[in-house]
Amino acid sequence: MTRNQLEDLRTPLDTNAISMHRISTNDAHASPTRGDDSELDSTQVDLRETLARPTRTYQVMLLLAGSMMIFHIIGINQVFGIFQEFYTSPSSNIKDAQGKDALVSLVGSIGTGLTWSGSIFMNPLIARVENIKLVTFFGALVMSLGLVLASFATRIWHLYLTQAILYGLGSSMYYFPLMSLAPMYFDRHRGFAMGFILAGSGIGGLVMALVLQFLLDHYGIQWALRILGVWNLAVAIPVSLVVKHRPGYGFGSRNQRGSDRARTSISSALLKRGTFWYQSVGAFLQAAGNVVPLYYMSSYTVSVLSLSRSDGSLFVSINSGVNSLSRIAMGILADYIGRQNTLIGGTLLSAISVLALWYNAPEARFIAFVVMYGVYAGGYNALLPTTIAEIYGVENYTGVNAVLYFIRGLGSIFGAPIAGVILGSHSRVVTSTDSTELGFVKKRYNDVVIYDGMLLLAATVCVGYVRWLDARDKGTWRWKA
């Protein structure tokens, strides 16, 4: 971040404006009338907003806090495939999990799904709770508690209670306060600020994959979970101290009280639009398909390619790193060819990469898949929020965004477990000389690949149809949209 960018992030304080506000406020108090009450309230709100303009120091602290929060939550979500590969292996500490990919993947799916689905409950809560620091810290505490308690698990249902439900609910409470309030602190270069925060997601997956494998190799699963839990809580303390409502925009402000309903709900007219329903279906299908490679990349490396767990973790790390860079590149490309066009292209190419590169893949082609899927899958996650504002208008952004993330959370819950059912139970360790068993496992993984590819192709059809419906509703077709 350059010095000029930092200077731009700060909105200068106009002392003359403050003086004028003070004069007008004093005059209003000197001889108020019943008809002047609303003007007085408006003047006081304007004064509070002017005085509360954020400092550059606070904005930098918010950027760092947001990126670290994203680093942990998204990073841990993205590397659950490494947990799954261990839990279903012969060395697992979970007695009833060996070879049961469907049941184990449901643990990660519930955790990730609750992270996103919590948006529909967190948005109204954020608008109504004054001390948002406590909500953020309590969420991080519950999230960390879920990880630490999971270290004592010996059965799959123990993981459902800890690494799934507790972790998911806590991560949602930890994630949404900062992500909902951060844009309000950047009147200029808001896109740069949010891009900086979200860049922590891919970096988190890249680093967490290597860190988790190191902890598993040197300390075992129990201490790996405990270390991650304590580390997450240690980082969450300074993060939660930074989060707060911006006066005039957050809890208790006149604007906030008057707009709660518009911010947290969807109008009946919007619910009748075909664009909303097809985008909802597309969001569900894309989320369901998107998690399958993340959860089964590591196990494919061990079971089919007969490589080590460290190699599987490395592939997850590479995919996450490429995905992080892709989000930036897709955003730049969208400025030239249109956001919806880029969204359609990225979803289609991610489906093609699954079917063309992962199906019956030897090592070289699988590595190509790891990279190319990272490139194309990043586009949907990066561009969905911008297309929401473009299609439904800024005034409907918060409500639509909350509902679509709730739906994406449901998609995340169902996608990987169904893939696990298709894969079935099998020995995690398959040698290349055991041709019968290896052929059986390859066929099952090929079935998973077809399932995943069909999900992503169906999502492509939905987002493409949304593009057509949006042009029809607006009465004009533009090639760049």
Coordinates of C-alpha atoms in Angstrom, one line a residue:
M1 CA 0.0 0.0 0.0
T2 CA 1.6 3.3 -1.1
R3 CA 1.7 6.5 0.9
N4 CA -0.6 8.2 -1.6
Q5 CA -3.2 5.4 -1.3
L6 CA -3.1 5.7 2.4
E7 CA -3.6 9.5 2.1
D8 CA -6.6 8.9 -0.2
L9 CA -8.2 6.5 2.2
R10 CA -8.5 9.2 4.8
T11 CA -11.4 11.7 4.3
P12 CA -10.1 15.1 5.4
L13 CA -11.8 16.9 8.3
D14 CA -13.4 20.2 7.3
T15 CA -13.0 22.5 10.3
N16 CA -15.1 25.3 8.7
A17 CA -17.9 22.9 8.2
I18 CA -17.7 21.9 11.9
S19 CA -17.8 25.5 13.0
M20 CA -20.9 26.1 10.9
H21 CA -22.6 23.0 12.3
R22 CA -21.9 24.2 15.8
I23 CA -23.4 27.7 15.1
S24 CA -26.5 26.2 13.5
T25 CA -26.9 23.7 16.3
N26 CA -26.6 26.4 19.0
D27 CA -29.1 28.6 17.1
A28 CA -31.5 25.7 16.9
H29 CA -31.2 25.1 20.7
A30 CA -31.8 28.8 21.4
S31 CA -35.3 29.0 20.1
P32 CA -36.6 25.7 19.0
T33 CA -40.1 25.3 17.8
R34 CA -42.2 22.2 17.4
G35 CA -41.8 22.3 13.6
D36 CA -38.0 22.6 13.9
D37 CA -37.5 19.3 15.7
S38 CA -36.7 17.3 12.6
E39 CA -34.3 20.0 11.3
L40 CA -32.5 19.9 14.7
D41 CA -32.2 16.2 14.6
S42 CA -30.9 16.3 11.1
T43 CA -28.3 19.0 12.1
Q44 CA -27.1 16.9 15.0
V45 CA -26.8 13.8 12.9
D46 CA -24.8 15.7 10.3
L47 CA -22.5 17.1 13.0
R48 CA -21.9 13.7 14.5
E49 CA -21.1 12.3 11.1
T50 CA -18.6 15.1 10.4
L51 CA -16.9 14.7 13.7
A52 CA -16.7 10.9 13.4
R53 CA -14.9 10.8 10.1
P54 CA -12.4 8.0 10.5
T55 CA -8.7 8.7 10.8
R56 CA -6.1 7.1 8.5
T57 CA -4.7 5.2 11.5
Y58 CA -8.1 3.6 12.2
Q59 CA -8.6 2.7 8.5
V60 CA -5.3 1.0 8.3
M61 CA -6.1 -0.9 11.5
L62 CA -9.4 -2.0 10.0
L63 CA -7.8 -3.2 6.8
L64 CA -5.3 -5.3 8.8
A65 CA -7.9 -6.7 11.2
G66 CA -10.2 -7.6 8.3
S67 CA -7.5 -9.4 6.3
M68 CA -6.4 -11.4 9.4
M69 CA -10.0 -12.4 10.1
I70 CA -10.5 -13.5 6.5
F71 CA -7.2 -15.3 6.6
H72 CA -8.3 -17.5 9.5
I73 CA -12.0 -18.2 8.6
I74 CA -11.7 -18.7 4.9
G75 CA -8.3 -20.4 5.3
I76 CA -9.6 -23.0 7.7
N77 CA -12.7 -23.6 5.6
Q78 CA -10.6 -24.1 2.4
V79 CA -8.3 -26.7 4.0
F80 CA -11.0 -29.0 5.4
G81 CA -10.1 -31.5 2.7
I82 CA -6.9 -32.1 4.6
F83 CA -8.8 -32.8 7.8
Q84 CA -11.1 -35.1 5.8
E85 CA -8.3 -37.0 4.3
F86 CA -6.9 -37.6 7.8
Y87 CA -10.2 -38.4 9.5
T88 CA -11.0 -41.1 6.9
S89 CA -7.5 -42.6 6.9
P90 CA -6.3 -45.7 8.9
S91 CA -4.5 -43.4 11.3
S92 CA -7.6 -41.5 12.2
N93 CA -8.5 -40.7 15.8
I94 CA -12.2 -40.9 14.9
K95 CA -13.1 -44.6 15.3
D96 CA -16.1 -44.7 13.0
A97 CA -14.8 -42.4 10.2
Q98 CA -12.4 -44.5 8.2
G99 CA -13.4 -44.5 4.5
K100 CA -16.6 -42.7 5.2
D101 CA -16.2 -39.6 3.1
A102 CA -19.8 -38.6 3.0
L103 CA -20.2 -38.5 6.7
V104 CA -16.9 -36.7 7.3
S105 CA -17.4 -34.2 4.5
L106 CA -20.7 -33.2 6.1
V107 CA -18.7 -31.9 9.1
G108 CA -16.8 -29.4 6.9
S109 CA -19.9 -28.7 4.9
I110 CA -22.0 -27.8 7.9
G111 CA -19.2 -25.6 9.3
T112 CA -18.7 -23.7 6.0
G113 CA -22.4 -23.6 5.3
L114 CA -23.2 -22.0 8.7
T115 CA -20.5 -19.5 8.1
W116 CA -22.3 -18.1 5.0
S117 CA -25.9 -19.0 6.0
G118 CA -25.6 -17.0 9.2
S119 CA -25.7 -13.8 7.0
I120 CA -29.5 -13.9 7.1
F121 CA -29.5 -13.7 10.9
M122 CA -26.4 -11.5 11.4
N123 CA -27.4 -8.6 9.3
P124 CA -30.5 -7.7 11.4
L125 CA -28.4 -8.3 14.6
I126 CA -25.6 -6.0 13.5
A127 CA -28.2 -3.2 12.8
R128 CA -29.6 -3.5 16.3
V129 CA -26.7 -4.3 18.6
E130 CA -24.7 -1.3 19.9
N131 CA -21.6 -3.0 21.2
I132 CA -20.6 -5.0 18.1
K133 CA -17.2 -5.7 19.6
L134 CA -18.8 -8.2 22.0
V135 CA -20.6 -10.0 19.1
T136 CA -17.4 -10.3 17.1
F137 CA -15.3 -11.6 20.1
F138 CA -18.1 -14.0 21.2
G139 CA -18.2 -15.4 17.7
A140 CA -14.4 -15.9 17.6
L141 CA -14.6 -17.5 21.1
V142 CA -17.3 -20.0 20.0
M143 CA -15.4 -20.7 16.8
S144 CA -12.1 -21.4 18.7
L145 CA -14.0 -23.5 21.3
G146 CA -15.3 -25.6 18.5
L147 CA -11.8 -26.3 17.2
V148 CA -10.4 -27.1 20.7
L149 CA -13.3 -29.3 21.7
A150 CA -12.9 -31.2 18.4
S151 CA -9.5 -32.3 19.5
F152 CA -11.1 -34.5 22.1
A153 CA -13.5 -36.1 19.6
T154 CA -13.5 -39.9 19.1
R155 CA -16.7 -40.3 17.1
I156 CA -18.1 -38.5 14.0
W157 CA -21.1 -37.1 16.0
H158 CA -18.6 -35.4 18.3
L159 CA -17.2 -33.6 15.2
Y160 CA -20.7 -32.6 14.2
L161 CA -21.2 -30.8 17.5
T162 CA -17.8 -29.1 17.6
Q163 CA -16.0 -28.7 14.3
A164 CA -19.3 -28.3 12.4
I165 CA -22.0 -26.5 14.5
L166 CA -19.9 -24.6 17.1
Y167 CA -17.3 -23.7 14.6
G168 CA -19.8 -22.6 11.9
L169 CA -22.0 -20.5 14.2
G170 CA -19.0 -18.8 15.8
S171 CA -17.3 -18.1 12.4
S172 CA -20.4 -16.5 11.1
M173 CA -20.7 -14.2 14.2
Y174 CA -17.0 -13.4 13.8
Y175 CA -17.1 -12.8 10.0
F176 CA -20.1 -10.6 9.3
P177 CA -19.8 -7.7 11.7
L178 CA -16.5 -6.5 10.3
M179 CA -17.4 -7.3 6.7
S180 CA -20.7 -5.5 7.0
L181 CA -19.3 -2.4 8.7
A182 CA -15.9 -2.0 7.0
P183 CA -17.3 -0.4 3.7
M184 CA -18.8 2.5 5.7
Y185 CA -15.4 3.6 6.8
F186 CA -14.1 4.2 3.3
D187 CA -15.8 7.1 1.4
R188 CA -13.0 6.9 -1.2
H189 CA -11.2 3.9 -2.6
R190 CA -13.8 1.6 -1.1
G191 CA -13.2 -1.1 -3.7
F192 CA -9.5 -1.0 -3.0
A193 CA -10.1 -1.4 0.8
M194 CA -12.5 -4.3 0.4
G195 CA -10.2 -6.0 -2.1
F196 CA -7.3 -5.7 0.3
I197 CA -9.4 -7.3 3.0
L198 CA -10.6 -10.1 0.8
A199 CA -7.1 -10.9 -0.5
G200 CA -6.6 -12.6 2.9
S201 CA -8.9 -15.5 1.8
G202 CA -6.6 -17.0 -0.8
I203 CA -3.5 -16.3 1.2
G204 CA -5.2 -18.0 4.2
G205 CA -5.8 -21.2 2.2
L206 CA -2.3 -21.1 0.8
V207 CA -0.7 -20.8 4.3
M208 CA -3.2 -22.8 6.3
A209 CA -2.7 -25.9 4.1
L210 CA 1.0 -26.0 4.8
V211 CA 0.7 -25.1 8.4
L212 CA -2.0 -27.7 9.1
Q213 CA 0.0 -30.4 7.4
F214 CA 3.1 -29.4 9.4
L215 CA 1.1 -29.6 12.7
L216 CA -0.4 -33.0 11.7
D217 CA 3.0 -34.4 10.9
H218 CA 4.8 -33.1 14.0
Y219 CA 2.1 -32.8 16.8
G220 CA -0.9 -34.9 15.7
I221 CA -4.5 -34.1 15.1
Q222 CA -5.3 -33.3 18.7
W223 CA -2.7 -30.6 19.2
A224 CA -3.1 -29.3 15.6
L225 CA -6.8 -28.4 16.5
R226 CA -5.8 -27.0 19.8
I227 CA -3.1 -24.8 18.4
L228 CA -5.4 -23.5 15.6
G229 CA -8.1 -22.8 18.1
V230 CA -5.8 -20.8 20.5
W231 CA -4.1 -19.0 17.6
N232 CA -7.5 -18.0 16.2
L233 CA -8.6 -16.6 19.5
A234 CA -5.4 -14.7 20.1
V235 CA -5.8 -13.0 16.7
A236 CA -9.5 -12.3 17.3
I237 CA -8.9 -10.2 20.4
P238 CA -7.3 -7.3 18.6
V239 CA -9.6 -7.8 15.6
S240 CA -12.7 -7.5 17.8
L241 CA -11.3 -4.4 19.5
V242 CA -11.1 -2.6 16.1
V243 CA -14.7 -3.4 15.0
K244 CA -17.3 -0.6 15.8
H245 CA -20.2 1.2 14.3
R246 CA -19.4 4.4 12.5
P247 CA -21.5 7.1 14.1
G248 CA -24.2 8.4 11.8
Y249 CA -24.1 5.1 9.9
G250 CA -24.5 2.4 12.5
F251 CA -26.5 1.6 15.6
G252 CA -28.6 4.5 16.9
S253 CA -28.3 6.8 13.9
R254 CA -31.3 8.3 12.4
N255 CA -30.5 6.9 9.0
Q256 CA -30.0 3.4 10.5
R257 CA -33.3 3.5 12.3
G258 CA -35.1 4.6 9.2
S259 CA -33.6 2.0 6.9
D260 CA -33.4 -1.2 8.9
R261 CA -36.1 -2.9 6.9
A262 CA -34.7 -1.8 3.6
R263 CA -31.3 -3.0 4.5
T264 CA -32.2 -6.4 5.9
S265 CA -35.2 -7.6 3.8
I266 CA -36.3 -8.1 0.2
S267 CA -39.4 -6.5 -1.3
S268 CA -42.2 -8.6 -2.6
A269 CA -41.7 -7.0 -6.1
L270 CA -38.2 -8.2 -6.2
L271 CA -39.2 -11.7 -5.1
K272 CA -41.4 -11.9 -8.2
R273 CA -38.5 -11.3 -10.6
G274 CA -37.2 -14.2 -12.5
T275 CA -33.6 -12.9 -12.1
F276 CA -33.8 -13.4 -8.4
W277 CA -35.0 -17.0 -8.5
Y278 CA -32.6 -18.1 -11.2
Q279 CA -29.7 -16.3 -9.5
S280 CA -30.6 -18.1 -6.3
V281 CA -30.6 -21.5 -8.0
G282 CA -27.3 -20.7 -9.7
A283 CA -25.8 -19.6 -6.3
F284 CA -26.9 -22.9 -4.7
L285 CA -25.5 -25.0 -7.6
Q286 CA -22.2 -23.1 -7.8
A287 CA -21.6 -23.3 -4.1
A288 CA -22.4 -27.0 -4.1
G289 CA -20.0 -27.7 -7.0
N290 CA -17.3 -25.3 -5.8
V291 CA -16.6 -27.2 -2.5
V292 CA -16.2 -30.6 -4.1
P293 CA -12.7 -30.1 -5.5
L294 CA -11.6 -28.4 -2.3
Y295 CA -12.7 -31.4 -0.1
Y296 CA -11.6 -34.2 -2.4
M297 CA -8.4 -32.8 -3.9
S298 CA -6.2 -34.1 -1.1
S299 CA -7.9 -37.6 -0.9
Y300 CA -7.6 -38.0 -4.7
T301 CA -3.9 -37.3 -4.4
V302 CA -3.4 -40.1 -1.8
S303 CA -6.0 -42.6 -3.0
V304 CA -5.6 -42.5 -6.8
L305 CA -2.2 -40.9 -7.5
S306 CA -0.6 -42.7 -4.5
L307 CA 1.2 -39.6 -3.5
S308 CA 1.9 -38.4 0.1
R309 CA -0.4 -36.3 2.3
S310 CA 2.1 -33.6 2.1
D311 CA 1.7 -33.5 -1.7
G312 CA -2.1 -33.3 -1.2
S313 CA -1.6 -30.3 1.1
L314 CA 0.7 -28.7 -1.3
F315 CA -1.9 -29.0 -4.1
V316 CA -4.6 -27.4 -1.8
S317 CA -2.1 -24.6 -1.1
I318 CA -1.3 -24.0 -4.7
N319 CA -5.0 -23.9 -5.6
S320 CA -5.7 -21.4 -2.9
G321 CA -2.8 -19.2 -3.9
V322 CA -3.9 -19.2 -7.6
N323 CA -7.5 -18.5 -6.6
S324 CA -6.4 -15.4 -4.6
L325 CA -4.6 -14.0 -7.6
S326 CA -7.5 -14.9 -9.9
R327 CA -9.9 -12.8 -7.9
I328 CA -7.9 -9.8 -8.7
A329 CA -7.4 -10.7 -12.3
M330 CA -11.1 -11.5 -12.8
G331 CA -12.0 -8.1 -11.3
I332 CA -9.8 -6.3 -13.7
L333 CA -11.1 -8.3 -16.7
A334 CA -14.7 -7.5 -15.6
D335 CA -14.0 -3.8 -16.0
Y336 CA -13.2 -4.4 -19.7
I337 CA -15.8 -7.0 -20.8
G338 CA -18.5 -6.7 -18.1
R339 CA -19.1 -8.3 -14.7
Q340 CA -21.9 -10.6 -15.7
N341 CA -20.0 -11.7 -18.8
T342 CA -16.9 -12.5 -16.7
L343 CA -19.1 -14.3 -14.2
I344 CA -20.6 -16.5 -16.9
G345 CA -17.2 -17.2 -18.5
G346 CA -15.6 -18.1 -15.2
T347 CA -18.3 -20.5 -14.2
L348 CA -18.3 -22.2 -17.6
L349 CA -14.5 -22.6 -17.7
S350 CA -14.5 -24.0 -14.1
A351 CA -16.9 -26.7 -15.2
I352 CA -14.8 -27.4 -18.3
S353 CA -11.7 -27.7 -16.2
V354 CA -13.3 -30.2 -13.9
L355 CA -14.6 -32.4 -16.7
A356 CA -11.6 -32.1 -19.0
L357 CA -8.7 -32.1 -16.6
W358 CA -9.9 -34.0 -13.5
Y359 CA -11.7 -36.9 -15.1
N360 CA -9.4 -40.0 -15.0
A361 CA -6.5 -37.6 -14.4
P362 CA -2.9 -38.8 -14.1
E363 CA -0.5 -36.7 -12.0
A364 CA 0.5 -34.2 -14.7
R365 CA -3.1 -33.5 -15.8
F366 CA -4.3 -33.3 -12.1
I367 CA -1.7 -30.6 -11.4
A368 CA -3.0 -28.7 -14.4
F369 CA -6.5 -29.1 -13.0
V370 CA -5.4 -27.8 -9.6
V371 CA -4.0 -24.6 -11.2
M372 CA -6.8 -24.0 -13.8
Y373 CA -9.6 -24.6 -11.4
G374 CA -8.0 -22.1 -9.1
V375 CA -8.0 -19.6 -11.9
Y376 CA -11.6 -20.0 -13.0
A377 CA -13.4 -20.7 -9.8
G378 CA -12.2 -17.5 -8.2
G379 CA -14.3 -15.4 -10.6
Y380 CA -17.7 -16.3 -9.1
N381 CA -16.8 -15.5 -5.5
A382 CA -15.2 -12.2 -6.5
L383 CA -17.9 -11.0 -8.9
L384 CA -21.2 -12.1 -7.3
P385 CA -21.4 -9.1 -4.9
T386 CA -20.8 -6.6 -7.7
T387 CA -23.4 -8.2 -10.0
I388 CA -25.9 -8.1 -7.2
A389 CA -25.6 -4.3 -7.0
E390 CA -25.6 -4.1 -10.8
I391 CA -28.8 -6.2 -11.3
Y392 CA -30.9 -5.2 -8.3
G393 CA -29.6 -1.8 -7.4
V394 CA -27.5 -0.5 -4.5
E395 CA -30.6 0.0 -2.4
N396 CA -31.4 -3.8 -2.5
Y397 CA -27.8 -4.9 -2.1
T398 CA -27.7 -5.8 1.6
G399 CA -31.0 -7.8 1.6
V400 CA -30.3 -9.7 -1.6
N401 CA -26.6 -10.3 -0.6
A402 CA -27.7 -11.8 2.7
V403 CA -30.3 -14.1 1.1
L404 CA -27.9 -15.3 -1.6
Y405 CA -25.1 -16.0 0.9
F406 CA -27.7 -18.0 3.0
I407 CA -28.5 -20.0 -0.2
R408 CA -24.8 -20.5 -1.0
G409 CA -24.4 -21.8 2.6
L410 CA -27.1 -24.4 1.9
G411 CA -25.3 -25.4 -1.3
S412 CA -22.0 -25.8 0.6
I413 CA -23.7 -28.1 3.1
F414 CA -25.2 -30.4 0.4
G415 CA -22.5 -30.5 -2.3
A416 CA -19.6 -32.4 -0.7
P417 CA -21.6 -35.0 1.3
I418 CA -23.5 -36.1 -1.9
A419 CA -20.1 -36.4 -3.6
G420 CA -19.1 -38.6 -0.6
V421 CA -22.1 -40.8 -1.1
I422 CA -21.2 -41.3 -4.7
L423 CA -17.6 -42.1 -3.8
G424 CA -18.7 -44.6 -1.2
S425 CA -16.6 -46.3 1.4
H426 CA -13.2 -47.6 0.4
S427 CA -9.7 -48.1 1.7
R428 CA -7.8 -44.8 1.8
V429 CA -4.5 -46.5 1.1
V430 CA -4.4 -48.1 -2.4
T431 CA -1.2 -49.2 -4.0
S432 CA -0.5 -49.0 -7.7
T433 CA 0.0 -52.8 -7.8
D434 CA -3.5 -53.4 -6.5
S435 CA -5.1 -52.8 -10.0
T436 CA -8.6 -54.1 -9.1
E437 CA -9.0 -51.8 -6.0
L438 CA -7.3 -48.9 -7.8
G439 CA -9.6 -49.2 -10.8
F440 CA -12.6 -49.3 -8.5
V441 CA -11.5 -46.1 -6.7
K442 CA -10.7 -44.3 -10.0
K443 CA -14.2 -45.1 -11.3
R444 CA -15.8 -43.7 -8.2
Y445 CA -13.8 -40.6 -8.4
N446 CA -14.7 -40.2 -12.1
D447 CA -18.4 -40.4 -11.0
V448 CA -17.7 -37.6 -8.5
V449 CA -16.1 -35.5 -11.2
I450 CA -19.1 -35.9 -13.5
Y451 CA -21.4 -35.0 -10.6
D452 CA -19.3 -31.9 -9.9
G453 CA -19.1 -30.9 -13.6
M454 CA -22.9 -31.1 -14.0
L455 CA -23.4 -28.9 -11.0
L456 CA -21.2 -26.2 -12.4
L457 CA -22.6 -26.5 -15.9
A458 CA -26.1 -26.1 -14.5
A459 CA -24.9 -23.1 -12.5
T460 CA -23.6 -21.6 -15.8
V461 CA -27.0 -22.0 -17.5
C462 CA -28.6 -20.2 -14.5
V463 CA -26.2 -17.2 -14.5
G464 CA -26.4 -17.0 -18.3
Y465 CA -30.2 -16.9 -18.1
V466 CA -30.0 -14.2 -15.4
R467 CA -27.9 -12.2 -17.8
W468 CA -30.6 -12.5 -20.5
L469 CA -33.5 -11.7 -18.1
D470 CA -31.7 -8.7 -16.7
A471 CA -31.3 -7.2 -20.2
R472 CA -34.9 -8.0 -21.0
D473 CA -36.2 -6.3 -17.8
K474 CA -34.1 -3.2 -18.5
G475 CA -35.3 -3.1 -22.1
T476 CA -31.9 -3.0 -23.7
W477 CA -29.1 -5.5 -24.6
R478 CA -25.5 -4.5 -24.0
W479 CA -22.6 -6.7 -24.9
K480 CA -20.7 -5.3 -22.0
A481 CA -22.7 -6.1 -18.9

